[in-house]
XYZ file of C-alpha atoms in Angstrom:
162
model
C 120.240 41.682 154.178
C 118.986 38.442 153.820
C 118.749 37.955 149.839
C 115.550 36.698 148.079
C 114.770 32.564 148.046
C 113.299 31.294 144.686
C 111.827 27.609 147.265
C 110.539 30.252 149.848
C 108.690 31.145 147.758
C 107.728 28.761 145.364
C 106.625 27.054 148.982
C 105.057 29.981 149.842
C 103.070 29.394 146.318
C 102.116 26.554 147.067
C 101.325 26.606 150.441
C 98.719 29.018 149.608
C 97.629 27.781 146.372
C 96.444 24.001 148.382
C 95.036 26.408 151.132
C 92.509 28.023 148.543
C 91.934 25.048 146.362
C 90.847 23.807 149.101
C 88.968 26.249 150.311
C 87.354 27.646 147.325
C 86.318 23.256 147.072
C 84.364 24.085 150.490
C 83.043 27.370 150.125
C 81.250 26.413 146.816
C 80.116 23.684 148.480
C 78.423 25.470 151.238
C 76.899 28.373 148.765
C 78.805 30.899 145.732
C 83.278 31.451 145.767
C 84.186 34.235 146.221
C 84.814 36.747 143.272
C 88.145 37.166 142.860
C 88.309 41.127 141.386
C 89.730 42.532 138.582
C 91.597 44.700 140.193
C 93.821 42.515 141.520
C 96.117 41.898 138.465
C 95.688 45.768 137.997
C 97.108 46.281 140.961
C 99.488 44.066 141.710
C 101.185 44.768 137.950
C 101.667 48.455 138.725
C 103.729 47.354 141.829
C 105.678 45.381 139.450
C 106.037 48.661 137.433
C 106.909 50.592 140.274
C 109.201 48.414 140.883
C 111.102 47.682 137.840
C 110.994 51.890 137.758
C 112.946 51.936 141.016
C 115.533 49.625 140.211
C 115.805 51.597 136.093
C 116.396 54.429 138.514
C 119.291 53.420 140.436
C 121.163 51.766 138.183
C 121.524 54.203 135.778
C 122.065 56.451 139.494
C 124.624 53.553 140.467
C 126.556 53.689 136.959
C 126.727 57.476 136.392
C 128.292 57.200 139.049
C 130.418 54.554 138.854
C 132.249 55.865 135.742
C 131.738 59.452 137.666
C 130.042 61.751 135.356
C 130.515 65.339 136.528
C 126.676 65.993 137.614
C 126.211 62.268 138.083
C 124.083 62.208 141.695
C 125.273 60.053 144.039
C 122.291 56.884 145.488
C 122.207 57.168 149.294
C 122.695 53.448 150.882
C 119.788 53.032 152.873
C 117.802 54.284 150.363
C 118.895 51.943 148.178
C 117.778 49.260 151.190
C 114.620 50.956 151.644
C 114.729 49.833 147.785
C 115.384 45.967 148.417
C 112.748 46.042 151.374
C 109.843 47.638 150.047
C 111.415 44.385 146.598
C 111.057 41.794 148.991
C 107.749 41.715 150.472
C 106.737 42.862 147.266
C 108.051 39.876 146.415
C 106.396 37.079 149.455
C 103.284 39.586 149.481
C 103.299 38.380 145.302
C 103.629 35.027 145.945
C 101.134 34.984 148.967
C 98.541 36.925 146.303
C 99.538 34.753 143.141
C 99.158 31.236 144.891
C 96.006 32.402 146.434
C 94.287 33.065 142.888
C 96.319 30.676 141.342
C 94.292 27.801 144.215
C 91.150 28.872 142.950
C 92.658 29.224 139.473
C 93.265 25.591 139.297
C 89.397 25.011 141.289
C 87.236 27.265 138.968
C 88.686 24.640 135.243
C 85.843 22.523 136.377
C 83.204 25.236 135.720
C 84.527 26.644 132.079
C 80.898 26.198 130.906
C 80.090 29.219 132.578
C 80.121 32.314 131.578
C 80.715 34.053 134.765
C 83.243 31.714 136.256
C 85.620 31.790 132.859
C 86.241 35.221 133.816
C 86.346 34.330 137.015
C 89.243 31.902 135.541
C 90.568 34.239 134.361
C 91.725 37.469 136.201
C 93.006 34.941 138.544
C 95.022 33.027 135.925
C 96.414 37.034 134.932
C 96.805 37.599 139.175
C 99.101 35.128 138.801
C 101.210 36.175 136.047
C 101.090 39.577 137.798
C 102.505 38.575 140.706
C 105.668 36.225 138.588
C 106.544 40.106 137.376
C 105.972 41.497 140.668
C 108.459 38.320 141.422
C 111.334 39.464 139.011
C 110.595 42.761 139.204
C 111.797 42.029 143.286
C 114.995 39.555 141.891
C 116.008 41.900 140.042
C 115.442 45.563 142.323
C 117.786 43.416 144.783
C 120.459 42.432 142.042
C 120.451 45.914 140.946
C 121.488 46.943 144.644
C 123.765 44.616 145.529
C 127.184 45.896 146.371
C 130.347 44.594 145.147
C 131.734 41.785 146.942
C 135.192 42.917 149.432
C 138.734 41.008 149.357
C 138.640 40.493 152.082
C 134.776 39.470 152.782
C 133.796 35.697 152.825
C 130.651 34.884 150.829
C 128.671 34.775 153.680
C 128.243 38.095 154.863
C 130.513 37.636 158.237
C 133.916 39.473 158.104
C 137.408 36.825 158.571
C 138.659 36.164 162.001
C 142.240 38.637 162.225
């Protein structure tokens, strides 16, 4: 399984932001701009909380397992892999959504005199912050579930040829 790359997430964020900004300008020229829902930052924050709780739970269980505590509940490798995949998928979607709302928020900077548009800009920027929280939680989860490197493996994960 490949690790998340910040460059990939940043590229998704920037492309989505630019397209969203251009789309917001176009949409505003034709009619009214679609609203930024209040639920957007709330849902992203909830996803970040779930990822963080999963990472903390797995970290505690792995620590107990490493210390060989009596009654320690082990971690199923398949469950850890699924958690990492969930984190990676969440980070990619969060980068896309945060970029989309970030582009809309940049467009709305020119309309801050209007109270309704100011509220939309606030929701957009809260969504960007919550998206960054999802990405941070996903990186933490991935770090918690990383396997220690073996001496007989190269850094790229391939086994040495004998």
